[in-house]
Amino acid sequence: MNPSSKPQALIGKYLVRETDRTNWGDGEHAPQQNFLSDLSGNAVDHFVNGVAYFKALEDEIEALRRSTANGRYLYLTAWWLGLAHLPPDTEIQPFGELGNAVLQQFPVLKDYARPVRVGAEYPPLTLPSGTLLSRHLEELHKSGVDVRILAWVSPFAARYDVPGLGGIRIVNAQTLLSVAEMRSRFGEQGAGKVMLNLTAHPLGAVHCKLVVAGDQTSTRAFTGGIDPVMDRTSPAWHDLAVRVTGPAAAAVHRFFQQMWAENLKLPVESFTVDRHPIESRLKTATPVPDPPKPPDGNGTGAHVQVLRTVPQMRFSSSGPEWLYDKNSVVRALITAGVGFRKAPISFAPDGLFEFKVALEKAIGQAEKYIFIADQAFSSQEIMGWINARMLAKPDLKVILLHGGDPTDPPSGDMPEAVNHHLVPRLPQLLLGSRSGLQNLEMYGWPGTTVHCKVTIIDDVFCVVGSANAMRRSLYTDTELSVAVLDATGTGLVRRLRRDLWAKYCGMHLPSELLLAGAVDHGYDELLDLDNALSVWSESWPGTLPANVKLLPGIRGFQLPMPVTRPYSQEEHDRKDADSRKTL
């Protein structure tokens, strides 16, 4: 093959192009990056776990603060914003002072006016240097940098005692307190730069976690699974983020700009925490400036596509019955007072399912291996795509690493997806396989939340971001991920895979060691894919140093998985919602 044609062949193989289909379904589109000028020319760095990510973010903030460049900015979104202390006795009032006064006149409604106590305590996020992130952002704002914060809250969980949403209430309560904290730190003139994001589907969330920063000459974007919350630095929390510099970073900037503009159009809503009203946006909020025009990619570096999920808005005006009983007063207040029906997102009236189409294509093109690490494998579609590719490509090896969030309630969703969509018709292998199936190994990491949301394929392609292996990440939650293709042989995807697998073998990454240039024995040997695969299965040939073994806590599953909780389609539709359905 002509060397100049190899990148084009890899692009056509793994990345979604508009020409892949004659007819696209509603919301299904190729990402906007389709040509070498906007695909290539990116630098991509990865950060394994929260400490490494927050160190990189702190370095970014300090560089911006010291810079004298024009047009400096830093924009941040969060599903959970942990910049203020959340006391356990924090109370959320459903209707504010005026609403409560009115309801007190009607005895039948008095119970619904009672505040809900959060009952959990969370400290504010402290960065690796020992400084509060809130303090860093305040100093950055005061130095003249355009700092903006866009944080999601649920209009229901942040107001009402909705069954099953207690965990979201805690998330939203700290987010609301953090918004109030940052508005106070930014002062009257800057408070409008902190806004609540209310554009989510009523049964979903704005789940994307991004930071985009730069000036008039350059743009850098961070994305991954890591929210600015203190417990993300815990050793029991396994996570991943990437930083992209180049044309793709400008696309992330534009996505933030679109979300900000969408919230500027919405009516102001008020939330009440400890009797203090917190408005969704202030009158001083202004539009986000356009990103600086990046240099055109020249075919070098990483090829990156920005993958968005934006929901469709198809549902009844009354909403699903599980919110409350059909004749409940609170149900009427939620659906009539807050408004369950929402208008389509103006920049994506049919939704945007770019993550879905990108992952589906890449899985369908895998040749050597697929590795996915995630907290939840509940997507029946994703499991079905992997099954179809394994049946078409019998030598393909698949590794799934799972570690659930202990705060998530038990569910039959993952066994249903694995047992009935991933496993069927796969050949058995009785010896040398932990799963009992040929070329498929599934591991659990008890005591660790595997929150990194990463898919790696063939050592040349990966997806990293906020989107999980869940249906809601394909269609309902607002998400941001990036697809990275190593079309020019830089080895960046292979190094990401090596660093993740090194952590699973208990190694320290070079950046974590005091001695510069030092590496653990066996670290470099993991670069060789054929040898590295053998760490996951005795039946996969390869040679590694004797010390290179998975941590004892990472244990293989026998498949099919045992079913400890029966699968319920109704429960699945509720917890892993699909915005394409009328709910």
CSV table of N, CA and C in Angstrom, one decimal, residues 373-478:
chain,number,residue,atom,x,y,z
A,373,ALA,N,-13.7,-0.6,29.3
A,373,ALA,CA,-13.8,-0.5,30.8
A,373,ALA,C,-14.9,0.5,31.1
A,374,ASP,N,-15.8,0.1,31.9
A,374,ASP,CA,-17.0,0.9,32.2
A,374,ASP,C,-17.7,0.4,33.5
A,375,GLN,N,-18.5,1.3,34.0
A,375,GLN,CA,-19.2,1.0,35.3
A,375,GLN,C,-20.5,0.2,35.0
A,376,ALA,N,-21.0,0.2,33.8
A,376,ALA,CA,-22.3,-0.5,33.6
A,376,ALA,C,-22.3,-0.9,32.1
A,377,PHE,N,-22.5,-2.2,31.9
A,377,PHE,CA,-22.7,-2.8,30.6
A,377,PHE,C,-24.1,-3.1,30.4
A,378,SER,N,-25.0,-2.1,30.4
A,378,SER,CA,-26.4,-2.4,30.3
A,378,SER,C,-27.0,-2.2,28.9
A,379,SER,N,-26.2,-1.7,27.9
A,379,SER,CA,-26.7,-1.4,26.6
A,379,SER,C,-26.8,-2.8,25.8
A,380,GLN,N,-28.0,-3.1,25.5
A,380,GLN,CA,-28.2,-4.4,24.7
A,380,GLN,C,-27.7,-4.2,23.3
A,381,GLU,N,-27.8,-3.0,22.8
A,381,GLU,CA,-27.3,-2.7,21.4
A,381,GLU,C,-25.8,-2.9,21.4
A,382,ILE,N,-25.0,-2.3,22.3
A,382,ILE,CA,-23.6,-2.4,22.2
A,382,ILE,C,-23.1,-3.9,22.4
A,383,MET,N,-23.8,-4.6,23.3
A,383,MET,CA,-23.4,-6.0,23.5
A,383,MET,C,-23.7,-6.8,22.2
A,384,GLY,N,-24.8,-6.4,21.5
A,384,GLY,CA,-25.2,-7.1,20.3
A,384,GLY,C,-24.2,-6.8,19.2
A,385,TRP,N,-23.7,-5.6,19.1
A,385,TRP,CA,-22.7,-5.2,18.1
A,385,TRP,C,-21.4,-6.1,18.3
A,386,ILE,N,-21.0,-6.2,19.5
A,386,ILE,CA,-19.8,-7.0,19.8
A,386,ILE,C,-20.0,-8.5,19.5
A,387,ASN,N,-21.2,-9.0,19.8
A,387,ASN,CA,-21.5,-10.4,19.5
A,387,ASN,C,-21.5,-10.6,18.0
A,388,ALA,N,-22.1,-9.7,17.2
A,388,ALA,CA,-22.1,-9.9,15.7
A,388,ALA,C,-20.7,-9.8,15.2
A,389,ARG,N,-19.8,-9.0,15.7
A,389,ARG,CA,-18.4,-8.9,15.2
A,389,ARG,C,-17.7,-10.1,15.6
A,390,MET,N,-17.9,-10.7,16.8
A,390,MET,CA,-17.1,-11.9,17.2
A,390,MET,C,-17.6,-13.1,16.3
A,391,LEU,N,-18.8,-13.2,16.0
A,391,LEU,CA,-19.3,-14.3,15.1
A,391,LEU,C,-18.7,-14.1,13.7
A,392,ALA,N,-18.6,-12.9,13.2
A,392,ALA,CA,-18.0,-12.6,11.9
A,392,ALA,C,-16.5,-12.8,11.9
A,393,LYS,N,-15.9,-12.6,13.0
A,393,LYS,CA,-14.4,-12.5,13.1
A,393,LYS,C,-14.0,-13.5,14.3
A,394,PRO,N,-13.9,-14.8,14.1
A,394,PRO,CA,-13.7,-15.7,15.2
A,394,PRO,C,-12.5,-15.5,16.0
A,395,ASP,N,-11.4,-14.9,15.4
A,395,ASP,CA,-10.2,-14.7,16.1
A,395,ASP,C,-10.2,-13.4,16.9
A,396,LEU,N,-11.2,-12.6,16.8
A,396,LEU,CA,-11.3,-11.3,17.6
A,396,LEU,C,-11.3,-11.6,19.1
A,397,LYS,N,-10.5,-10.9,19.8
A,397,LYS,CA,-10.5,-11.0,21.3
A,397,LYS,C,-11.2,-9.8,21.9
A,398,VAL,N,-12.0,-10.1,22.9
A,398,VAL,CA,-12.8,-9.1,23.6
A,398,VAL,C,-12.6,-9.1,25.1
A,399,ILE,N,-12.3,-8.0,25.7
A,399,ILE,CA,-12.1,-7.9,27.1
A,399,ILE,C,-13.0,-6.8,27.7
A,400,LEU,N,-13.8,-7.1,28.6
A,400,LEU,CA,-14.7,-6.1,29.3
A,400,LEU,C,-14.3,-6.1,30.8
A,401,LEU,N,-14.0,-4.9,31.3
A,401,LEU,CA,-13.7,-4.7,32.7
A,401,LEU,C,-14.8,-3.8,33.3
A,402,HIS,N,-15.4,-4.4,34.4
A,402,HIS,CA,-16.5,-3.7,35.0
A,402,HIS,C,-16.2,-3.5,36.5
A,403,GLY,N,-16.7,-2.3,37.0
A,403,GLY,CA,-16.7,-2.0,38.4
A,403,GLY,C,-17.8,-1.1,38.7
A,404,GLY,N,-18.8,-1.5,39.3
A,404,GLY,CA,-20.0,-0.7,39.5
A,404,GLY,C,-19.9,0.4,40.6
A,405,ASP,N,-20.6,1.4,40.4
A,405,ASP,CA,-20.7,2.5,41.4
A,405,ASP,C,-21.5,1.9,42.6
A,406,PRO,N,-21.0,1.9,43.8
A,406,PRO,CA,-21.8,1.3,44.9
A,406,PRO,C,-23.0,2.1,45.2
A,407,THR,N,-23.2,3.3,44.8
A,407,THR,CA,-24.4,4.1,45.0
A,407,THR,C,-25.5,3.7,44.1
A,408,ASP,N,-25.2,3.0,43.0
A,408,ASP,CA,-26.2,2.6,42.0
A,408,ASP,C,-27.0,1.5,42.6
A,409,PRO,N,-28.4,1.5,42.5
A,409,PRO,CA,-29.2,0.4,43.0
A,409,PRO,C,-29.0,-0.9,42.2
A,410,PRO,N,-29.2,-2.0,42.8
A,410,PRO,CA,-29.1,-3.3,42.1
A,410,PRO,C,-30.1,-3.4,40.9
A,411,SER,N,-29.7,-4.1,39.9
A,411,SER,CA,-30.5,-4.1,38.6
A,411,SER,C,-30.2,-5.4,37.9
A,412,GLY,N,-31.2,-5.8,37.1
A,412,GLY,CA,-31.0,-7.0,36.2
A,412,GLY,C,-30.5,-6.6,34.8
A,413,ASP,N,-30.2,-5.3,34.6
A,413,ASP,CA,-29.9,-4.8,33.3
A,413,ASP,C,-28.6,-5.4,32.7
A,414,MET,N,-27.5,-5.5,33.5
A,414,MET,CA,-26.3,-6.0,32.9
A,414,MET,C,-26.4,-7.4,32.6
A,415,PRO,N,-26.8,-8.3,33.5
A,415,PRO,CA,-27.0,-9.7,33.1
A,415,PRO,C,-27.8,-9.9,31.9
A,416,GLU,N,-28.9,-9.1,31.7
A,416,GLU,CA,-29.8,-9.2,30.5
A,416,GLU,C,-29.0,-8.9,29.3
A,417,ALA,N,-28.2,-7.8,29.3
A,417,ALA,CA,-27.5,-7.4,28.1
A,417,ALA,C,-26.4,-8.4,27.8
A,418,VAL,N,-25.7,-8.9,28.8
A,418,VAL,CA,-24.5,-9.8,28.6
A,418,VAL,C,-25.0,-11.1,28.2
A,419,ASN,N,-26.0,-11.7,28.9
A,419,ASN,CA,-26.4,-13.1,28.7
A,419,ASN,C,-27.2,-13.3,27.4
A,420,HIS,N,-28.0,-12.3,27.1
A,420,HIS,CA,-28.9,-12.4,26.0
A,420,HIS,C,-28.6,-11.7,24.7
A,421,HIS,N,-27.5,-10.9,24.8
A,421,HIS,CA,-27.1,-10.1,23.6
A,421,HIS,C,-25.6,-10.2,23.3
A,422,LEU,N,-24.8,-10.5,24.3
A,422,LEU,CA,-23.3,-10.6,24.0
A,422,LEU,C,-22.9,-12.1,23.9
A,423,VAL,N,-23.5,-13.0,24.7
A,423,VAL,CA,-23.0,-14.4,24.8
A,423,VAL,C,-23.6,-15.3,23.7
A,424,PRO,N,-24.8,-15.1,23.3
A,424,PRO,CA,-25.4,-16.1,22.4
A,424,PRO,C,-24.6,-16.6,21.2
A,425,ARG,N,-24.5,-17.9,21.0
A,425,ARG,CA,-23.8,-18.5,19.9
A,425,ARG,C,-22.3,-18.4,19.9
A,426,LEU,N,-21.7,-17.8,20.9
A,426,LEU,CA,-20.3,-17.8,21.0
A,426,LEU,C,-19.8,-19.2,21.4
A,427,PRO,N,-18.7,-19.7,20.8
A,427,PRO,CA,-18.2,-21.1,21.1
A,427,PRO,C,-17.6,-21.1,22.5
A,428,GLN,N,-17.8,-22.3,23.2
A,428,GLN,CA,-17.3,-22.5,24.5
A,428,GLN,C,-15.8,-22.9,24.4
A,429,LEU,N,-15.1,-22.6,25.5
A,429,LEU,CA,-13.7,-23.1,25.6
A,429,LEU,C,-13.6,-23.5,27.1
A,430,LEU,N,-13.5,-24.7,27.3
A,430,LEU,CA,-13.5,-25.2,28.7
A,430,LEU,C,-12.3,-25.0,29.5
A,431,LEU,N,-11.1,-25.0,28.8
A,431,LEU,CA,-9.8,-24.9,29.5
A,431,LEU,C,-9.1,-23.6,29.1
A,432,GLY,N,-8.6,-23.0,30.1
A,432,GLY,CA,-7.8,-21.8,29.9
A,432,GLY,C,-8.6,-20.5,29.8
A,433,SER,N,-9.9,-20.6,29.9
A,433,SER,CA,-10.7,-19.4,29.8
A,433,SER,C,-11.5,-19.2,31.1
A,434,ARG,N,-11.4,-18.0,31.7
A,434,ARG,CA,-12.1,-17.7,32.9
A,434,ARG,C,-13.6,-17.7,32.6
A,435,SER,N,-14.0,-17.1,31.5
A,435,SER,CA,-15.4,-17.0,31.1
A,435,SER,C,-16.0,-18.3,30.7
A,436,GLY,N,-15.2,-19.2,30.2
A,436,GLY,CA,-15.7,-20.5,29.6
A,436,GLY,C,-16.1,-20.3,28.2
A,437,LEU,N,-15.8,-19.1,27.6
A,437,LEU,CA,-16.1,-18.9,26.2
A,437,LEU,C,-14.8,-18.5,25.4
A,438,GLN,N,-14.8,-18.8,24.2
A,438,GLN,CA,-13.6,-18.6,23.4
A,438,GLN,C,-13.5,-17.1,23.0
A,439,ASN,N,-12.3,-16.5,23.4
A,439,ASN,CA,-11.9,-15.2,23.0
A,439,ASN,C,-12.8,-14.1,23.6
A,440,LEU,N,-13.5,-14.4,24.7
A,440,LEU,CA,-14.3,-13.3,25.4
A,440,LEU,C,-14.0,-13.5,26.9
A,441,GLU,N,-13.4,-12.4,27.5
A,441,GLU,CA,-13.2,-12.4,28.9
A,441,GLU,C,-13.8,-11.2,29.5
A,442,MET,N,-14.6,-11.4,30.6
A,442,MET,CA,-15.2,-10.3,31.3
A,442,MET,C,-14.8,-10.3,32.8
A,443,TYR,N,-14.3,-9.2,33.3
A,443,TYR,CA,-13.7,-9.1,34.6
A,443,TYR,C,-14.5,-8.1,35.4
A,444,GLY,N,-14.5,-8.3,36.7
A,444,GLY,CA,-15.1,-7.4,37.7
A,444,GLY,C,-13.9,-6.9,38.6
A,445,TRP,N,-14.1,-5.7,39.1
A,445,TRP,CA,-13.1,-5.1,40.0
A,445,TRP,C,-13.8,-4.7,41.3
A,446,PRO,N,-14.2,-5.6,42.2
A,446,PRO,CA,-14.9,-5.3,43.4
A,446,PRO,C,-14.2,-4.3,44.2
A,447,GLY,N,-15.0,-3.3,44.8
A,447,GLY,CA,-14.4,-2.3,45.6
A,447,GLY,C,-13.9,-1.1,44.8
A,448,THR,N,-13.9,-1.2,43.5
A,448,THR,CA,-13.4,-0.1,42.6
A,448,THR,C,-14.5,0.3,41.6
A,449,THR,N,-14.8,1.5,41.5
A,449,THR,CA,-15.7,2.0,40.6
A,449,THR,C,-14.9,2.3,39.3
A,450,VAL,N,-15.2,1.5,38.2
A,450,VAL,CA,-14.6,1.6,36.9
A,450,VAL,C,-15.4,2.6,36.1
A,451,HIS,N,-14.9,3.9,36.2
A,451,HIS,CA,-15.7,5.0,35.7
A,451,HIS,C,-15.1,5.6,34.5
A,452,CYS,N,-14.1,4.9,33.9
A,452,CYS,CA,-13.3,5.6,32.8
A,452,CYS,C,-13.9,5.6,31.5
A,453,LYS,N,-15.0,4.9,31.2
A,453,LYS,CA,-15.7,5.0,29.9
A,453,LYS,C,-14.8,5.0,28.7
A,454,VAL,N,-14.1,4.0,28.5
A,454,VAL,CA,-13.1,3.9,27.4
A,454,VAL,C,-13.3,2.7,26.6
A,455,THR,N,-13.3,2.8,25.3
A,455,THR,CA,-13.2,1.7,24.3
A,455,THR,C,-12.0,1.8,23.5
A,456,ILE,N,-11.2,0.7,23.4
A,456,ILE,CA,-10.0,0.7,22.6
A,456,ILE,C,-10.1,-0.5,21.6
A,457,ILE,N,-9.7,-0.2,20.4
A,457,ILE,CA,-9.8,-1.2,19.3
A,457,ILE,C,-8.6,-1.3,18.5
A,458,ASP,N,-8.0,-2.5,18.5
A,458,ASP,CA,-6.9,-2.8,17.6
A,458,ASP,C,-5.6,-1.9,17.7
A,459,ASP,N,-5.5,-1.3,18.9
A,459,ASP,CA,-4.3,-0.4,19.2
A,459,ASP,C,-4.2,0.8,18.2
A,460,VAL,N,-5.2,1.1,17.5
A,460,VAL,CA,-5.2,2.3,16.6
A,460,VAL,C,-6.4,3.2,16.8
A,461,PHE,N,-7.4,2.7,17.5
A,461,PHE,CA,-8.7,3.5,17.6
A,461,PHE,C,-9.1,3.5,19.1
A,462,CYS,N,-9.6,4.6,19.6
A,462,CYS,CA,-10.2,4.6,21.0
A,462,CYS,C,-11.3,5.7,21.1
A,463,VAL,N,-12.2,5.5,22.0
A,463,VAL,CA,-13.2,6.5,22.3
A,463,VAL,C,-13.1,6.7,23.8
A,464,VAL,N,-13.0,8.0,24.2
A,464,VAL,CA,-12.9,8.4,25.6
A,464,VAL,C,-13.8,9.5,25.8
A,465,GLY,N,-14.6,9.6,26.9
A,465,GLY,CA,-15.4,10.7,27.2
A,465,GLY,C,-16.4,10.4,28.4
A,466,SER,N,-17.6,11.0,28.3
A,466,SER,CA,-18.5,10.9,29.4
A,466,SER,C,-19.5,9.8,29.1
A,467,ALA,N,-19.6,9.2,27.9
A,467,ALA,CA,-20.7,8.3,27.5
A,467,ALA,C,-20.3,6.9,28.0
A,468,ASN,N,-21.3,6.3,28.7
A,468,ASN,CA,-21.2,4.9,29.2
A,468,ASN,C,-21.7,3.9,28.2
A,469,ALA,N,-21.4,2.6,28.5
A,469,ALA,CA,-22.0,1.5,27.7
A,469,ALA,C,-23.5,1.3,28.2
A,470,MET,N,-24.2,2.3,28.1
A,470,MET,CA,-25.6,2.3,28.5
A,470,MET,C,-26.5,2.9,27.4
A,471,ARG,N,-27.8,2.5,27.3
A,471,ARG,CA,-28.7,3.0,26.3
A,471,ARG,C,-28.8,4.5,26.4
A,472,ARG,N,-28.9,5.0,27.7
A,472,ARG,CA,-29.1,6.5,27.9
A,472,ARG,C,-28.0,7.3,27.3
A,473,SER,N,-26.8,6.7,27.3
A,473,SER,CA,-25.6,7.4,26.7
A,473,SER,C,-25.7,7.5,25.2
A,474,LEU,N,-26.4,6.5,24.6
A,474,LEU,CA,-26.6,6.5,23.1
A,474,LEU,C,-27.6,7.5,22.7
A,475,TYR,N,-28.7,7.7,23.5
A,475,TYR,CA,-29.8,8.4,23.0
A,475,TYR,C,-30.4,9.5,24.0
A,476,THR,N,-30.1,9.5,25.3
A,476,THR,CA,-30.9,10.4,26.2
A,476,THR,C,-30.0,11.4,27.0
A,477,ASP,N,-29.0,11.0,27.6
A,477,ASP,CA,-28.1,11.9,28.3
A,477,ASP,C,-27.3,12.8,27.3
A,478,THR,N,-27.1,14.0,27.6
A,478,THR,CA,-26.2,14.9,26.8
A,478,THR,C,-24.8,14.5,27.1
